[in-house]
PDB file of C-alpha atoms in Angstrom:
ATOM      1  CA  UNK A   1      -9.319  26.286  35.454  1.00 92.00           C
ATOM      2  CA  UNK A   2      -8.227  22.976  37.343  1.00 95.00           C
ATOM      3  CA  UNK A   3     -10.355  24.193  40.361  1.00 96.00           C
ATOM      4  CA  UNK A   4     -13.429  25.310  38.322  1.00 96.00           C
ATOM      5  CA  UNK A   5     -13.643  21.974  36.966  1.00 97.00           C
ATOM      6  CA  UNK A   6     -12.911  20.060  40.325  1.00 98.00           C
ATOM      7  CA  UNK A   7     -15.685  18.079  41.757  1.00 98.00           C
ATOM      8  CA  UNK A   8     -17.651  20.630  44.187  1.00 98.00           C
ATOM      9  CA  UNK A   9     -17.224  18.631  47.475  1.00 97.00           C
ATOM     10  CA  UNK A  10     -15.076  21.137  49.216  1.00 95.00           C
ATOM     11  CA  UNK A  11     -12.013  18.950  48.736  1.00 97.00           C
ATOM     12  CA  UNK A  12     -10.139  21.208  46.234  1.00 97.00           C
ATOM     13  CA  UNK A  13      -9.651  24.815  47.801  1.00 97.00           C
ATOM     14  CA  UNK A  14      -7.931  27.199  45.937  1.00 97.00           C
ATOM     15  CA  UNK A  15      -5.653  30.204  47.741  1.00 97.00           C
ATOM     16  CA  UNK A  16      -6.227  33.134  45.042  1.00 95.00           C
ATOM     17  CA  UNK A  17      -4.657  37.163  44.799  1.00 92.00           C
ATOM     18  CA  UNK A  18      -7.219  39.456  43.801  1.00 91.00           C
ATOM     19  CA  UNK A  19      -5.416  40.022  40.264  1.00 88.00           C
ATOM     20  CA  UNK A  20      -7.063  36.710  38.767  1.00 90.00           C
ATOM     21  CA  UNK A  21     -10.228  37.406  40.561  1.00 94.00           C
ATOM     22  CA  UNK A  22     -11.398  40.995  40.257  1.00 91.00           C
ATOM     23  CA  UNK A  23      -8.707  42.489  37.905  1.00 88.00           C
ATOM     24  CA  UNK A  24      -8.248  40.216  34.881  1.00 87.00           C
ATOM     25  CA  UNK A  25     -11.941  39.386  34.450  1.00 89.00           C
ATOM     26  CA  UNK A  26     -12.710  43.416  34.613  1.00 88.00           C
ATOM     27  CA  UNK A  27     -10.095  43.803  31.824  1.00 85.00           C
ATOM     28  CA  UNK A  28      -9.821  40.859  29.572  1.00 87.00           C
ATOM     29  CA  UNK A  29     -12.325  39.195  27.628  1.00 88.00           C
ATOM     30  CA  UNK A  30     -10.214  36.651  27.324  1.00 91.00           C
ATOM     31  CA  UNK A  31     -10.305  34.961  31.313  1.00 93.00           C
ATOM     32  CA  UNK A  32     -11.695  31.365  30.506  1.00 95.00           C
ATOM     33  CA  UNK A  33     -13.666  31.746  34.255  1.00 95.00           C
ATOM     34  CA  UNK A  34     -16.156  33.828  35.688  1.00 95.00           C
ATOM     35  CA  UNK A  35     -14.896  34.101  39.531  1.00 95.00           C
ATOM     36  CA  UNK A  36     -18.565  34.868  40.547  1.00 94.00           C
ATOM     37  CA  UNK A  37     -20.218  31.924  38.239  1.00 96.00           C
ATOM     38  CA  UNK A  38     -17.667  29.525  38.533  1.00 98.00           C
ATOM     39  CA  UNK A  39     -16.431  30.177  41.965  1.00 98.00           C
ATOM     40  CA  UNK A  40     -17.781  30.447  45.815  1.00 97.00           C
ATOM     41  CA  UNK A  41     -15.114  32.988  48.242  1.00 97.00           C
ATOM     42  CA  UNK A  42     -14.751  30.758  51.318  1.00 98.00           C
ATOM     43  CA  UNK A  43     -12.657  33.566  53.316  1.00 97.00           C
ATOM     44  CA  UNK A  44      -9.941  36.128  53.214  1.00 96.00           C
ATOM     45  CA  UNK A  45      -6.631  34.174  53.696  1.00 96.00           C
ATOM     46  CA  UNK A  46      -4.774  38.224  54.105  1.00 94.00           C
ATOM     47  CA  UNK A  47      -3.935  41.533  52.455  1.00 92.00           C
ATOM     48  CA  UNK A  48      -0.824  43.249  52.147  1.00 92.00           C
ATOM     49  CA  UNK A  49      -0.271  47.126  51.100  1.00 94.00           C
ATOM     50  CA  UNK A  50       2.610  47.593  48.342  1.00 96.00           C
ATOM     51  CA  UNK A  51       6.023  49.621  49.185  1.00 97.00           C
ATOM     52  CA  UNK A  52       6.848  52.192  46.503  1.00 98.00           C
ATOM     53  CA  UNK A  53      10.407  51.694  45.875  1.00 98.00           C
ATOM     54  CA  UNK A  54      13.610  53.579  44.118  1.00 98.00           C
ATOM     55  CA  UNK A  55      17.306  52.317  43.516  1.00 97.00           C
ATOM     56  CA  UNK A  56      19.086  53.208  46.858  1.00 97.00           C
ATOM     57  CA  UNK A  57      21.322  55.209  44.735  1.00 96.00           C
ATOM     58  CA  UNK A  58      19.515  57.035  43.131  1.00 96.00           C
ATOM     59  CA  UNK A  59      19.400  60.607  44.777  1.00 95.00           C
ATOM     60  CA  UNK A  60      15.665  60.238  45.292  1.00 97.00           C
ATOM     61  CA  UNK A  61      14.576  60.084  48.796  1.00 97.00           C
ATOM     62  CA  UNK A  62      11.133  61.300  49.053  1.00 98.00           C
ATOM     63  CA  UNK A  63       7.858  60.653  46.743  1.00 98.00           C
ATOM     64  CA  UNK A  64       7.670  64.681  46.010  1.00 98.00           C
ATOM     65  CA  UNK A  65      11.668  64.309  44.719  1.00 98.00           C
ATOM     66  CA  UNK A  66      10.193  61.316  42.363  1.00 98.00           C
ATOM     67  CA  UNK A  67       7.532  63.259  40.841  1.00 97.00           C
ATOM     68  CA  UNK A  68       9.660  66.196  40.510  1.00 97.00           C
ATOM     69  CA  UNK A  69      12.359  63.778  38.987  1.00 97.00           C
ATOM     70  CA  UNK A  70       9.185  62.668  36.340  1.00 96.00           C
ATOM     71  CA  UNK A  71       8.537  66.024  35.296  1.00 95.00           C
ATOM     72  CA  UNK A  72      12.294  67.220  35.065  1.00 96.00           C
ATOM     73  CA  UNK A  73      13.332  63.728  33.071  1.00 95.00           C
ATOM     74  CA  UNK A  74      10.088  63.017  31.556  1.00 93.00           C
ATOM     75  CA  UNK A  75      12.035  60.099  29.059  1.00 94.00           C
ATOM     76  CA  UNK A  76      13.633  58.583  32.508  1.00 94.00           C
ATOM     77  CA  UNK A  77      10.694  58.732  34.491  1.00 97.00           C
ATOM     78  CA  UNK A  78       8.971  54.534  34.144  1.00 97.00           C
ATOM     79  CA  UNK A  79       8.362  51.810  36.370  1.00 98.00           C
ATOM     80  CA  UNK A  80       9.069  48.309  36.565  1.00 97.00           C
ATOM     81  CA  UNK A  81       5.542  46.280  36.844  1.00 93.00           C
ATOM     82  CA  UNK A  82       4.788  42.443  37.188  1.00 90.00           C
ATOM     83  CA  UNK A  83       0.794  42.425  37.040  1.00 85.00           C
ATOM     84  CA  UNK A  84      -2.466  43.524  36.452  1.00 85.00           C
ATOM     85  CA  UNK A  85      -2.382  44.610  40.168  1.00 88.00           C
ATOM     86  CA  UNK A  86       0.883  46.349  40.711  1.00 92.00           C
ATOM     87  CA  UNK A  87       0.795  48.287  37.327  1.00 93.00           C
ATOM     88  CA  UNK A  88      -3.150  49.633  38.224  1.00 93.00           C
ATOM     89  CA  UNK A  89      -1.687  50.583  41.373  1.00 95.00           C
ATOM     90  CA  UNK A  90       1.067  52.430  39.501  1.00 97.00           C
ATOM     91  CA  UNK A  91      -1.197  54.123  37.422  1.00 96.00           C
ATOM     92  CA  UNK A  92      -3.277  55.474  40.314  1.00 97.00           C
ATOM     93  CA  UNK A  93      -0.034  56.666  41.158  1.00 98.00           C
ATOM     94  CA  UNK A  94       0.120  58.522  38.002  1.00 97.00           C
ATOM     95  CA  UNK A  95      -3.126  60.062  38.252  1.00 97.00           C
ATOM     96  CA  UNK A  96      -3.260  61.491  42.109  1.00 97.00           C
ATOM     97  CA  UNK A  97       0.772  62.384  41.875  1.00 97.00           C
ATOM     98  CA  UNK A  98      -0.089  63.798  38.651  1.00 96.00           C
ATOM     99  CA  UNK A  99       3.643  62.439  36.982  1.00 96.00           C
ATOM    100  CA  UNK A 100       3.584  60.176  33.864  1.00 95.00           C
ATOM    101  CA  UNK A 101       5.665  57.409  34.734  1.00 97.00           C
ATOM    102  CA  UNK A 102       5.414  54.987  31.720  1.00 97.00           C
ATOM    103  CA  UNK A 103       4.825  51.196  32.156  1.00 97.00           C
ATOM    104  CA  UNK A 104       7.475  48.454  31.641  1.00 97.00           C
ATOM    105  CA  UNK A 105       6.415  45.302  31.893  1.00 96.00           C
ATOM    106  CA  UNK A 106       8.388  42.523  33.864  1.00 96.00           C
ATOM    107  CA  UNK A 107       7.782  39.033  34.764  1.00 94.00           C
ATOM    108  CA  UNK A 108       7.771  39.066  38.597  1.00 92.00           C
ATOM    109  CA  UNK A 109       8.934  41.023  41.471  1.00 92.00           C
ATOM    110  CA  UNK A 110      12.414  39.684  41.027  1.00 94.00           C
ATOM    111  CA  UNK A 111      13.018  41.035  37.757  1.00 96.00           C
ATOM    112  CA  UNK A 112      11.567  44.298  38.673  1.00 96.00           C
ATOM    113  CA  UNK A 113      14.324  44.998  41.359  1.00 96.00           C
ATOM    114  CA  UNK A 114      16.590  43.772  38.600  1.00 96.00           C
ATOM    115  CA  UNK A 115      15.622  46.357  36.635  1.00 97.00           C
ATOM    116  CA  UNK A 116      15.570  48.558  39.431  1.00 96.00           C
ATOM    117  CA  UNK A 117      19.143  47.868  40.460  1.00 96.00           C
ATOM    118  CA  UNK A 118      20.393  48.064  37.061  1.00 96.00           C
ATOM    119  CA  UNK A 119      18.941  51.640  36.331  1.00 95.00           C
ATOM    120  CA  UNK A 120      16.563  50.268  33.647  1.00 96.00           C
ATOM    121  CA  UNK A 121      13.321  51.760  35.864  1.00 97.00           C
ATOM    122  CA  UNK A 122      12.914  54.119  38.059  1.00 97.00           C
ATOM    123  CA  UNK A 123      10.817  53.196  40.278  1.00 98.00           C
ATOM    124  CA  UNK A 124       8.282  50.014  41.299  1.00 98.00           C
ATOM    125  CA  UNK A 125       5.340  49.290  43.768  1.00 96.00           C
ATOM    126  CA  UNK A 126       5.600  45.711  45.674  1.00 95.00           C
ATOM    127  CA  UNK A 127       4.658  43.491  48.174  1.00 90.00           C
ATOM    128  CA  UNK A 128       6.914  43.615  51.349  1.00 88.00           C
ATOM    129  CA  UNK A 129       8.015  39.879  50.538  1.00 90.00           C
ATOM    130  CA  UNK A 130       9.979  40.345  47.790  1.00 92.00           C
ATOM    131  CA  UNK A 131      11.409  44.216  48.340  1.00 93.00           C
ATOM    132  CA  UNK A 132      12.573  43.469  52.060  1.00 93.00           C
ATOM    133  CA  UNK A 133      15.611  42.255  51.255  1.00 95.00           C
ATOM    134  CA  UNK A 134      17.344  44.476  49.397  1.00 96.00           C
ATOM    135  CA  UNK A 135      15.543  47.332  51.362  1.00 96.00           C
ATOM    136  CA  UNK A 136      17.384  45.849  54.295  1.00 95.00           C
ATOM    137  CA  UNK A 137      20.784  45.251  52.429  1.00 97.00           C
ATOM    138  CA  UNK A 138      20.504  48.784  51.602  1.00 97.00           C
ATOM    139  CA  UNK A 139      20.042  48.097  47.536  1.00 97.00           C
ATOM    140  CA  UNK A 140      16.481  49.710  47.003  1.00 97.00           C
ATOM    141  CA  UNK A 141      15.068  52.567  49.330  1.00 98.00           C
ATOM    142  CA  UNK A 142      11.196  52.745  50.492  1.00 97.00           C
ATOM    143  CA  UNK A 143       9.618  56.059  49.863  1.00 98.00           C
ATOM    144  CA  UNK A 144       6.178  54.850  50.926  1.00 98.00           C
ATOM    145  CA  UNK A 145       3.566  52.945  51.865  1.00 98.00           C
ATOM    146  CA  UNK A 146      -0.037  51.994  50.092  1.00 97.00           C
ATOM    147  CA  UNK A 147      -1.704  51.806  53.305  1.00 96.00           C
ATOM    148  CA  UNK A 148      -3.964  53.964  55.547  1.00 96.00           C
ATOM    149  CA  UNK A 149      -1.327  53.441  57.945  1.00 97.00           C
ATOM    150  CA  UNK A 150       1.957  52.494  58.684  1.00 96.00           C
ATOM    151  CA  UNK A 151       3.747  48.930  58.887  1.00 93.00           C
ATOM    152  CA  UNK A 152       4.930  48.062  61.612  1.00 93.00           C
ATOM    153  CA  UNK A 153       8.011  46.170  60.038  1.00 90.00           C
ATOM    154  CA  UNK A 154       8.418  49.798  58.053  1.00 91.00           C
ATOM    155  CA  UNK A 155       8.089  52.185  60.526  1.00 95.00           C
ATOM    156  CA  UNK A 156      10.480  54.949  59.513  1.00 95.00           C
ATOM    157  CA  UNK A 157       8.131  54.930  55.799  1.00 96.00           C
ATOM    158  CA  UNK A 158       5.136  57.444  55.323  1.00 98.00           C
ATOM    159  CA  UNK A 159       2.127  56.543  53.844  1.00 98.00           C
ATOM    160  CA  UNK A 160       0.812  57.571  50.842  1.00 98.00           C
ATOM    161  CA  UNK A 161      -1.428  60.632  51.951  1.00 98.00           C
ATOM    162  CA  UNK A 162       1.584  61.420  54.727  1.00 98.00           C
ATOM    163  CA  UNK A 163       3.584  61.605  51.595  1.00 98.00           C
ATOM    164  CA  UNK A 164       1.460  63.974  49.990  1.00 97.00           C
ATOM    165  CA  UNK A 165      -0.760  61.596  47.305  1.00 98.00           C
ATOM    166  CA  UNK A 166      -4.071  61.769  48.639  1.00 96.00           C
ATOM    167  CA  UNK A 167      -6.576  58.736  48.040  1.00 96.00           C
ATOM    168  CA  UNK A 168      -3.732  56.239  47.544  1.00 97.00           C
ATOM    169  CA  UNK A 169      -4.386  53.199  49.963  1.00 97.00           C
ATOM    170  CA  UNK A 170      -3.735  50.127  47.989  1.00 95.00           C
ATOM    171  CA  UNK A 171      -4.115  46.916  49.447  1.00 94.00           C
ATOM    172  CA  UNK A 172      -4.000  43.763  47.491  1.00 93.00           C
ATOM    173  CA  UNK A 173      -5.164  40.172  49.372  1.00 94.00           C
ATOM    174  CA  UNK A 174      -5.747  36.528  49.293  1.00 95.00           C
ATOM    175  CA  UNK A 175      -8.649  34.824  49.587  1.00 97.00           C
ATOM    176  CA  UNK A 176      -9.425  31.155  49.777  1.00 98.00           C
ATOM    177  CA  UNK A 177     -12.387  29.493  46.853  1.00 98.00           C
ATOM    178  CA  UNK A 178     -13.750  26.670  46.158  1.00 98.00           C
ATOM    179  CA  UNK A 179     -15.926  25.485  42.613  1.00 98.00           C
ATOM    180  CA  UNK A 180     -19.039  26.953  42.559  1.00 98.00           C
ATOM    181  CA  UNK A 181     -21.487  24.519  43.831  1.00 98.00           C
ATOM    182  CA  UNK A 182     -19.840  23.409  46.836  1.00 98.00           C
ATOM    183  CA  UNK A 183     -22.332  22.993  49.315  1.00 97.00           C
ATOM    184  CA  UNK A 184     -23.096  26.149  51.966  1.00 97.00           C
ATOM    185  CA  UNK A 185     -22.322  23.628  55.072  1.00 97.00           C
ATOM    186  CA  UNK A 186     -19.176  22.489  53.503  1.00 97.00           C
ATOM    187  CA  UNK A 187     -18.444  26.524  52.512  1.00 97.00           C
ATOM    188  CA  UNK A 188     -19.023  27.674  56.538  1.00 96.00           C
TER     189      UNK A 188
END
């Protein structure tokens, strides 16, 4: 709302996920901002696939032995989710994996691999940043990525479609705004 209301001189830039600025609006009539009336994109700033992830000891290694795990412990089988993005992501997971993991709400990434760690969930999709980590402590354990290829920091983890969920390629970004109005010179 601050930037909205900035002066549009192209002094107040704004670095923005996609959640506030295609998610929310699509799904709450409640956003105070409309990012295409009251905003101009300036560029993409980066996007990032999300890991799926498990507690490293739980005896789930693979996304088939999750879904199998959903439909044999259909009252164990949630995830941990902290935003609009990550939970629609989950949900897509739901619907090409065809399990029924059940949303639980958390606050940010570092409360879902709380939850994670402490056996409350059973699984979560995130960003590399906050799962690397305890993926390389050994806490949590990668089953897959949301990309149409592999990371190169995550090598030894399939994608999506090489781990049998076709149609899965996820990729949340940043992007950089400024108020609608700025000037197109001052935009380029």
């Amino acid at each position: 709302e601050q930037v909205m209301r900035a002066p549009a001189n192209g002094y107040t830039v704004m670095l923005a996920p996609n959640g506030p600025m295609t998610v929310m609006p699509a799904i709450s009539e409640k956003v105070p901002y409309s990012p295409s009336r009251d905003f101009v994109a300036v560029s993409m700033a980066g996007s990032f696939p999300l890991i799926l992830v498990v507690n490293a000891a739980a005896p789930i290694r693979s996304v088939k032995e999750l879904v199998e795990f959903a439909k044999a412990r259909p009252n164990d089988a949630n995830y941990a989710g902290s935003g609009a993005m990550i939970q629609l992501a989950s949900e897509l997971f739901n619907l090409r994996s065809g399990s029924r993991f059940v949303h639980v709400p958390y606050k940010g990434s570092g409360d879902s691999i709380n939850a994670l760690l402490s056996g409350q969930v059973a699984m979560a999709m995130m960003d590399a940043a906050p799962a690397t980590g305890p993926l390389q402590a050994g806490k949590l354990r990668g089953l897959a990525v949301t990309s149409s290829a592999r990371l190169a920091a995550w090598p030894d983890l399939p994608t999506m479609a090489e781990a049998g969920i076709a149609d899965m390629v996820v990729t949340p970004w940043l992007g950089f705004f400024v108020p609608a109005g700025t000037p197109a010179p001052v935009v380029r």
